[in-house]
Tab-separated table of C-alpha atoms and ligand atoms in Angstrom:
chain	number	residue	atom	x	y	z
A	1	MET	CA	16.026	-99.549	-2.652
A	2	THR	CA	14.215	-100.169	-5.854
A	3	GLU	CA	10.640	-100.668	-6.859
A	4	ALA	CA	10.219	-102.409	-10.212
A	5	GLY	CA	13.869	-101.662	-10.894
A	6	LYS	CA	13.645	-97.976	-9.955
A	7	THR	CA	16.189	-96.250	-7.705
A	8	TRP	CA	14.734	-93.429	-5.639
A	9	ALA	CA	16.953	-90.405	-5.131
A	10	HIS	CA	15.706	-89.796	-1.604
A	11	HIS	CA	16.341	-93.397	-0.542
A	12	GLU	CA	19.973	-92.904	-1.533
A	13	VAL	CA	20.121	-89.698	0.536
A	14	GLY	CA	18.535	-91.635	3.401
A	15	LYS	CA	21.249	-94.283	3.300
A	16	LYS	CA	23.945	-91.611	3.490
A	17	LEU	CA	22.357	-89.712	6.384
A	18	SER	CA	21.075	-92.700	8.355
A	19	ASN	CA	21.256	-92.662	12.162
A	20	TRP	CA	20.047	-96.241	12.534
A	21	GLY	CA	21.976	-97.973	15.315
A	22	ARG	CA	23.717	-94.760	16.473
A	23	TRP	CA	21.935	-94.833	19.858
A	24	GLY	CA	21.468	-98.603	19.970
A	25	ASP	CA	19.315	-101.105	18.132
A	26	ASP	CA	16.341	-100.549	20.458
A	27	ASP	CA	16.379	-96.763	20.309
A	28	GLU	CA	12.993	-95.187	19.565
A	29	ILE	CA	13.684	-91.429	19.813
A	30	GLY	CA	16.496	-90.776	17.339
A	31	THR	CA	17.978	-87.287	17.418
A	32	LEU	CA	16.093	-86.432	20.607
A	33	ASN	CA	18.913	-88.364	22.308
A	34	LEU	CA	20.979	-85.241	21.650
A	35	VAL	CA	18.926	-83.397	24.263
A	36	THR	CA	21.120	-84.443	27.188
A	37	PRO	CA	20.686	-83.288	30.811
A	38	GLU	CA	23.628	-80.906	30.241
A	39	LYS	CA	21.905	-79.489	27.173
A	40	VAL	CA	18.685	-78.856	29.104
A	41	ALA	CA	20.558	-77.223	32.003
A	42	ALA	CA	22.383	-74.896	29.587
A	43	ALA	CA	19.130	-74.116	27.740
A	44	ALA	CA	17.456	-73.130	31.004
A	45	LEU	CA	20.019	-70.315	31.370
A	46	LEU	CA	18.633	-68.737	28.185
A	47	ALA	CA	15.459	-67.783	30.074
A	48	ARG	CA	16.935	-64.451	31.161
A	49	THR	CA	13.901	-62.172	31.533
A	50	GLY	CA	11.095	-64.724	31.714
A	51	LYS	CA	9.405	-63.325	28.602
A	52	ARG	CA	7.188	-66.032	27.077
A	53	ILE	CA	6.200	-66.244	23.419
A	54	ASP	CA	3.468	-68.693	22.412
A	55	LEU	CA	4.406	-70.674	19.283
A	56	GLY	CA	1.181	-72.683	19.002
A	57	MET	CA	-2.281	-72.591	17.451
A	58	ALA	CA	-5.463	-72.560	19.473
A	59	PHE	CA	-7.101	-76.002	19.495
A	60	ASP	CA	-10.653	-75.184	18.463
A	61	LYS	CA	-13.194	-75.472	15.656
A	62	ASN	CA	-11.490	-72.621	13.787
A	63	GLY	CA	-8.346	-74.683	13.223
A	64	PRO	CA	-6.587	-75.131	9.881
A	65	GLN	CA	-8.395	-78.278	8.732
A	66	ASP	CA	-10.685	-77.640	5.802
A	67	GLY	CA	-12.160	-81.077	5.078
A	68	GLY	CA	-10.321	-84.340	4.417
A	69	PHE	CA	-9.348	-87.035	6.884
A	70	ARG	CA	-8.200	-84.752	9.700
A	71	ILE	CA	-10.732	-82.784	11.703
A	72	ASN	CA	-10.496	-79.637	13.749
A	73	PRO	CA	-10.972	-80.097	17.482
A	74	VAL	CA	-14.540	-80.705	18.657
A	75	HIS	CA	-14.789	-79.451	22.228
A	76	THR	CA	-17.774	-80.531	24.331
A	77	MET	CA	-18.849	-79.621	27.848
A	78	THR	CA	-19.654	-82.798	29.765
A	79	TRP	CA	-20.466	-81.047	33.046
A	80	THR	CA	-21.239	-77.402	33.831
A	81	PRO	CA	-22.358	-75.420	36.891
A	82	LEU	CA	-25.967	-76.187	35.829
A	83	ASP	CA	-25.270	-79.836	36.730
A	84	THR	CA	-24.011	-78.892	40.186
A	85	ALA	CA	-26.720	-76.334	41.007
A	86	GLY	CA	-28.093	-76.706	44.494
A	87	LEU	CA	-25.130	-78.433	46.152
A	88	PRO	CA	-25.352	-77.627	49.868
A	89	ASP	CA	-22.049	-75.756	50.196
A	90	GLY	CA	-22.587	-73.746	47.002
A	91	MET	CA	-19.875	-75.613	45.131
A	92	ILE	CA	-19.866	-75.315	41.333
A	93	SER	CA	-17.707	-77.241	38.846
A	94	ALA	CA	-17.203	-78.012	35.162
A	95	ASP	CA	-15.643	-80.748	32.972
A	96	ASP	CA	-15.049	-81.069	29.254
A	97	MET	CA	-13.779	-83.375	26.519
A	98	ILE	CA	-12.245	-83.004	23.081
A	99	VAL	CA	-12.239	-85.071	19.882
A	100	MET	CA	-9.494	-84.164	17.439
A	101	GLY	CA	-6.890	-85.440	15.043
A	102	LEU	CA	-3.512	-85.525	16.777
A	103	GLN	CA	-2.105	-84.061	13.561
A	104	CYS	CA	-4.817	-81.408	13.117
A	105	ALA	CA	-2.982	-78.270	14.305
A	106	THR	CA	0.413	-77.408	15.855
A	107	GLN	CA	1.959	-80.856	16.187
A	108	TRP	CA	4.960	-83.143	16.386
A	109	ASP	CA	5.365	-86.157	14.106
A	110	SER	CA	6.801	-89.171	15.912
A	111	LEU	CA	9.252	-91.614	14.366
A	112	ALA	CA	6.315	-93.916	13.581
A	113	HIS	CA	4.598	-91.339	11.363
A	114	VAL	CA	6.292	-91.826	7.979
A	115	GLY	CA	8.679	-94.384	6.459
A	116	TYR	CA	9.232	-96.353	3.277
A	117	ASP	CA	10.102	-99.827	2.022
A	118	GLY	CA	8.279	-101.395	4.960
A	119	TYR	CA	10.300	-99.717	7.708
A	120	PHE	CA	10.176	-96.820	10.110
A	121	TYR	CA	13.190	-95.369	11.987
A	122	ASN	CA	15.791	-97.822	13.281
A	123	GLY	CA	14.426	-100.803	11.394
A	124	VAL	CA	11.005	-100.840	13.021
A	125	PRO	CA	8.746	-102.784	10.630
A	126	SER	CA	5.530	-101.256	9.318
A	127	THR	CA	3.629	-103.995	11.193
A	128	ALA	CA	4.638	-102.329	14.484
A	129	VAL	CA	2.007	-99.663	13.773
A	130	ARG	CA	-1.148	-101.701	14.206
A	131	PRO	CA	-4.805	-100.995	13.404
A	132	GLY	CA	-6.819	-100.558	16.578
A	133	ILE	CA	-3.682	-100.162	18.733
A	134	GLY	CA	-1.240	-97.720	17.181
A	135	ALA	CA	2.522	-97.437	17.348
A	136	THR	CA	3.951	-100.273	19.441
A	137	LYS	CA	7.428	-98.818	18.683
A	138	ASN	CA	8.602	-95.247	18.018
A	139	SER	CA	5.465	-93.819	19.647
A	140	PHE	CA	5.476	-90.145	20.559
A	141	ALA	CA	4.883	-91.187	24.169
A	142	THR	CA	8.539	-92.299	24.382
A	143	ALA	CA	9.789	-88.974	23.061
A	144	ASN	CA	7.985	-86.130	24.669
A	145	ASP	CA	10.140	-85.403	27.746
A	146	HIS	CA	13.041	-84.621	25.421
A	147	LEU	CA	11.354	-81.652	23.787
A	148	ILE	CA	12.869	-79.074	26.114
A	149	SER	CA	16.098	-77.594	24.800
A	150	ARG	CA	17.827	-74.585	23.318
A	151	GLY	CA	15.591	-73.185	20.584
A	152	VAL	CA	17.004	-71.218	17.653
A	153	LEU	CA	14.951	-69.301	15.109
A	154	LEU	CA	16.305	-69.014	11.572
A	155	ASP	CA	14.151	-66.452	9.772
A	156	ILE	CA	14.532	-67.069	6.046
A	157	PRO	CA	11.923	-64.548	4.791
A	158	ARG	CA	13.674	-61.815	6.794
A	159	LEU	CA	16.973	-62.834	5.205
A	160	LYS	CA	15.350	-62.505	1.781
A	161	GLY	CA	13.564	-59.232	2.606
A	162	VAL	CA	10.024	-60.620	2.150
A	163	ASP	CA	7.071	-61.367	4.468
A	164	VAL	CA	6.545	-64.875	3.126
A	165	LEU	CA	8.765	-67.045	0.949
A	166	PRO	CA	7.486	-67.606	-2.606
A	167	ASP	CA	5.349	-70.638	-3.446
A	168	SER	CA	7.430	-73.828	-3.602
A	169	TYR	CA	10.600	-71.985	-2.538
A	170	GLU	CA	13.214	-74.537	-1.485
A	171	ILE	CA	15.215	-73.560	1.604
A	172	THR	CA	18.815	-74.611	1.003
A	173	SER	CA	21.865	-75.128	3.181
A	174	ALA	CA	23.237	-71.858	1.753
A	175	ASP	CA	20.131	-70.056	3.078
A	176	LEU	CA	20.641	-71.642	6.494
A	177	ASN	CA	24.302	-70.589	6.613
A	178	GLU	CA	23.441	-67.054	5.488
A	179	ALA	CA	20.655	-66.743	8.064
A	180	GLU	CA	23.051	-67.789	10.817
A	181	ALA	CA	25.600	-65.197	9.705
A	182	ALA	CA	22.992	-62.435	9.335
A	183	GLN	CA	21.436	-63.183	12.717
A	184	GLY	CA	24.685	-63.816	14.610
A	185	VAL	CA	23.636	-67.216	15.881
A	186	THR	CA	24.959	-70.751	15.372
A	187	VAL	CA	22.812	-73.867	15.418
A	188	GLN	CA	24.347	-76.422	17.771
A	189	PRO	CA	23.903	-80.144	18.524
A	190	GLY	CA	20.695	-80.881	20.428
A	191	ASP	CA	18.947	-77.657	19.426
A	192	VAL	CA	15.314	-77.445	18.405
A	193	LEU	CA	15.573	-75.525	15.155
A	194	CYS	CA	12.586	-73.280	14.437
A	195	LEU	CA	12.670	-72.544	10.723
A	196	ARG	CA	10.442	-69.723	9.500
A	197	THR	CA	8.969	-69.581	5.990
A	198	GLY	CA	6.352	-66.933	6.853
A	199	TRP	CA	3.624	-69.363	5.754
A	200	TYR	CA	1.723	-68.981	9.027
A	201	LYS	CA	0.617	-65.540	7.789
A	202	TYR	CA	-1.871	-67.247	5.470
A	203	PHE	CA	-3.539	-68.933	8.451
A	204	LEU	CA	-3.620	-65.666	10.412
A	205	ASP	CA	-5.150	-63.977	7.357
A	206	GLY	CA	-7.916	-66.633	7.334
A	207	ASP	CA	-6.826	-68.200	4.050
A	208	LYS	CA	-6.956	-71.861	5.084
A	209	SER	CA	-6.864	-73.031	1.506
A	210	LYS	CA	-3.578	-71.250	0.788
A	211	PHE	CA	-2.175	-72.272	4.174
A	212	GLY	CA	-3.128	-75.934	3.930
A	213	SER	CA	-2.843	-76.938	0.297
A	214	GLY	CA	-0.997	-76.144	-2.872
A	215	PRO	CA	2.569	-75.044	-3.496
A	216	GLU	CA	4.448	-74.370	-0.292
A	217	ALA	CA	7.908	-73.182	0.773
A	218	GLY	CA	10.098	-75.458	2.892
A	219	PRO	CA	13.338	-77.435	2.961
A	220	GLY	CA	14.151	-79.954	0.248
A	221	LEU	CA	16.389	-83.016	0.216
A	222	GLU	CA	19.533	-80.891	-0.074
A	223	ALA	CA	19.039	-79.224	3.327
A	224	LEU	CA	18.742	-82.579	5.108
A	225	GLU	CA	22.510	-83.016	5.149
A	226	TRP	CA	22.853	-79.663	6.934
A	227	PHE	CA	20.343	-80.733	9.600
A	228	ARG	CA	22.184	-84.042	10.024
A	229	ASP	CA	25.637	-82.423	10.154
A	230	ARG	CA	24.507	-79.883	12.752
A	231	ASP	CA	22.950	-82.701	14.786
A	232	ILE	CA	19.737	-80.810	15.565
A	233	ALA	CA	17.369	-82.634	17.907
A	234	ALA	CA	14.136	-81.535	16.252
A	235	LEU	CA	12.982	-79.282	13.436
A	236	ALA	CA	9.811	-77.219	13.728
A	237	MET	CA	8.261	-75.479	10.723
A	238	ASP	CA	5.564	-72.804	10.457
A	239	ASN	CA	3.895	-74.331	7.416
A	240	TRP	CA	1.505	-77.224	6.846
A	241	ALA	CA	3.519	-79.660	4.718
A	242	PHE	CA	6.886	-79.157	6.471
A	243	GLU	CA	8.823	-79.525	3.237
A	244	ARG	CA	8.924	-77.742	-0.114
A	245	TYR	CA	5.734	-78.804	-1.858
A	246	PRO	CA	5.237	-80.181	-4.385
A	247	THR	CA	8.557	-81.946	-4.352
A	248	VAL	CA	10.857	-82.090	-7.329
A	249	VAL	CA	11.650	-85.732	-6.509
A	250	GLU	CA	9.829	-87.490	-9.287
A	251	GLY	CA	7.241	-90.052	-8.226
A	252	SER	CA	7.402	-89.088	-4.542
A	253	VAL	CA	4.995	-87.063	-2.399
A	254	ILE	CA	6.840	-86.135	0.817
A	255	PRO	CA	10.420	-87.429	0.426
A	256	VAL	CA	11.889	-84.998	2.970
A	257	HIS	CA	9.540	-86.377	5.638
A	258	GLN	CA	10.608	-89.886	4.699
A	259	VAL	CA	14.335	-89.303	5.023
A	260	ALA	CA	14.119	-86.944	8.019
A	261	ILE	CA	11.877	-89.209	10.096
A	262	ARG	CA	12.822	-92.705	8.947
A	263	ASP	CA	16.530	-92.376	8.255
A	264	ILE	CA	17.792	-89.470	10.353
A	265	GLY	CA	15.330	-90.189	13.183
A	266	LEU	CA	14.419	-86.504	13.339
A	267	THR	CA	11.263	-85.458	15.180
A	268	ILE	CA	9.579	-82.823	13.052
A	269	GLY	CA	6.977	-80.196	13.873
A	270	GLU	CA	4.403	-78.489	11.699
A	271	MET	CA	2.082	-75.488	11.888
A	272	PHE	CA	4.095	-73.653	14.535
A	273	ASN	CA	3.514	-69.913	14.845
A	274	PHE	CA	6.800	-68.033	14.530
A	275	GLU	CA	5.295	-64.617	13.712
A	276	ASP	CA	5.551	-63.023	17.176
A	277	LEU	CA	8.880	-64.740	17.820
A	278	ALA	CA	10.306	-63.354	14.570
A	279	VAL	CA	9.311	-59.797	15.511
A	280	ASP	CA	10.728	-60.178	18.991
A	281	CYS	CA	14.029	-61.640	17.769
A	282	ALA	CA	14.435	-58.898	15.164
A	283	GLN	CA	13.871	-56.303	17.887
A	284	ASP	CA	16.309	-57.602	20.487
A	285	GLY	CA	18.722	-59.369	18.129
A	286	VAL	CA	18.530	-62.543	20.263
A	287	TYR	CA	17.653	-65.621	18.215
A	288	GLU	CA	18.168	-68.241	20.931
A	289	TYR	CA	15.860	-69.079	23.861
A	290	LEU	CA	14.639	-71.842	26.116
A	291	PHE	CA	12.250	-73.930	24.026
A	292	THR	CA	9.562	-75.991	25.738
A	293	GLY	CA	7.269	-78.210	23.674
A	294	THR	CA	6.734	-81.534	25.365
A	295	GLY	CA	3.419	-82.473	23.736
A	296	LEU	CA	1.119	-85.104	25.202
A	297	LYS	CA	2.129	-88.544	26.450
A	298	ILE	CA	-0.526	-90.411	24.474
A	299	SER	CA	0.293	-94.115	24.473
A	300	TYR	CA	0.849	-95.673	21.026
A	301	SER	CA	0.492	-92.295	19.273
A	302	VAL	CA	2.238	-91.406	16.031
A	303	GLY	CA	2.243	-87.716	16.839
A	304	SER	CA	1.081	-85.137	19.299
A	305	PRO	CA	-0.584	-81.765	19.512
A	306	VAL	CA	1.648	-79.285	21.284
A	307	THR	CA	1.597	-75.781	22.724
A	308	PRO	CA	5.249	-74.790	22.366
A	309	ILE	CA	6.622	-71.783	24.206
A	310	ALA	CA	9.823	-69.807	23.662
A	311	ILE	CA	11.172	-68.299	26.883
A	312	LYS	CA	13.754	-65.532	26.726
B	1	UVW	C1	1.355	-86.644	6.215
B	1	UVW	O1	0.385	-86.081	5.767
B	1	UVW	C2	1.623	-88.075	5.940
B	1	UVW	O2	2.241	-86.043	6.996
B	1	UVW	P1	2.261	-84.621	7.727
B	1	UVW	O3	1.036	-84.422	8.509
B	1	UVW	O4	3.420	-84.788	8.595
B	1	UVW	O5	2.448	-83.578	6.697
C-alpha cells in the first residue's frame, strides 16, 4: 500500500508472505493452526528424561522495564496470616494481587498487537481493538492452548563463536540454515522456534538500558520468508525488540513485527531466557524438546505474560 504515494518495502513482503484466508476467513490464530493434535502428541515424546528448563523471567519489581508506558509487576499482599490470626482451628491463609503490563516481561504478542494500513491479521480492522474493552478479534485468549509443541533452539551466537551477537546484527536465512546444519536439527512445520541472540545476558548482567533500548540483534525482513516457508507456529526471541533494531527499512519502526504478526499471522515472543537452554543443548547435542508456554487466557488481551518451559 502507499501513503502519500510511497510504497513500503515491508508491505510488499507482507503481500507475498500473507496467510490471510489460509485457515478460513474467521481464523484468529494464524500459524498456531499448525500445532495439530498429532504435532502435540509427537512433541510429548521429546520429554525423554523429564528435565525441565525455565525459559522465563521472574515477574517482579526487578523486571526489565526502566520507565516508559510499561511497568514492572507490582505485587501486593491482600491477605496474610495476620488477618486470620485467632481462627479457632488454627487455620492460616494468604492472598495476593498483581498489577502489571501484559507486555512487561517474558511475553507473547497476539495477532491484535501490531498491524498497518488499518488492519490486523486476516483483515481484522483496527476498530476491533477498542478502548476500554480490548481485542474483540485476534485476542491472545483464543490462542493460548496452542502454545504446546515441539520446540527447537537455533543458537546463532554459538554458530558465530560469540556470547552475544553484535549490536544491530541481522539474523539471515543463511544463518538459520547454517545453525541447523551445525546443530544437526531441522525446523519443521508447527514448531515453536526459539531463536537465540544472546541478548538476555545484558538483563542477567543488570544492564537494563542495554537490554531494553538501543541497537539490538534480531531477524530482519529477509528471514521472514524462511519462517513462512518452514511453517513455524511461533517464534520466540531472547531480546526486547524481537527484530533487528533499528531497522534498515526507511521510515518504519518495527516492520518485521508488522509483517510477521499481521501478514503471516505469526505469534511472536519476546524476552525469553535461552541461556540455560543453550548450555544444556550444547552439552547433550539435543536441540529439540517439548515446549510448553500457554500464557494466560485473559479475555480481549493483545498479549500475555508467560512462563515457558522446555522439557527434555
Ligand atoms: C511494541 O512495542 C509495539 O511491540 P513489542 O512489545 O512487541 O516490541
